[in-house]
Phi, psi and omega in degrees: 000154179225146182265122181230142174293138179253142181233092183285126177217162179277040182224160175245136172258116174268146171301140180082005181249157178243143180231119173273141181226148169257128178252127188221326182289137183303326182288331175276339168291319173297322178295322183290314174303314171309315189293317175296318185297314190275342189066036178229175184251206180209171177249124176275119178241127177300127175283149180267116183279348185268005181228154179283148170292149180240121181058035180077006177250126178285131180299152175219168186297173177255003179238131184222172176260121175277134170214162177243155179288128176244350177199155176203161176198140178291137179251162178293162172063038170063037177245166181236126172264125181234156171244122179257129176264116183288133184241319184212172174250149177226155170253131186261132177261241182291141185233132177237142170268130175280179185302325179269010178075010169289128184274137179236131180242141176282109186238147175249139183284123167289152188294139178291138176275132182289140180300135174206155191294154183280127177301149187297331178299343180258013176311320175304323176295317175293329173295324180295307181299313176309317184285330179291325185282357171289337183288124188303333177285334182267329186316309192285351187278347190201155176222191185298332181292335172285324182300323188268358178253123182298324182296308183285334175296307178310314179288315179307309179291327176295333177276322187268338181276154187275063169289157172288162174306315184296323186288320179297321178294315182299325172294320175298315184283335178304129186255011182237112180303320180296321179297322180298315181295321184298311182305317184289319185295318176293337179275351180271134174268097186280356175287328180292000000 
């Protein structure tokens, strides 16, 4: 187990994806500063909208995305813009609040999934990602190697397609690349 800062947000950070964030709360500015000093990242963990806050803390899921800062820039109004690269998934155990209410979680790394070829039955998903990559804003964010790898194909589609927050969380927590692709495939209305 490793102790990592937790950043509860209503979003999911998938491995291999990037997320821009604006940081302004003092506890998260400290988290970013510590991340730079220590050369480590933090966990973005999706908040649970279906549960009531306890002691002022919104509940969150027990699986989150570990990421590291790959870009930053100062913004107006004492804000900091950062871009976080998703690297791995973690399961969060015990959580403690520090003096400034920054949450620290005891985390176990979920096993890295090994790259594997996309099963032929998911060729339509590969074609869908190829079509999406024709958009100029998306083209630089992924390449052919991601289209041909079941792990990265699943995470990229889970990130880019308009799934509900609960569905995205299920896709993050899923530990089988083939099952993840099946969940994505089953949720798409291919008749339209």
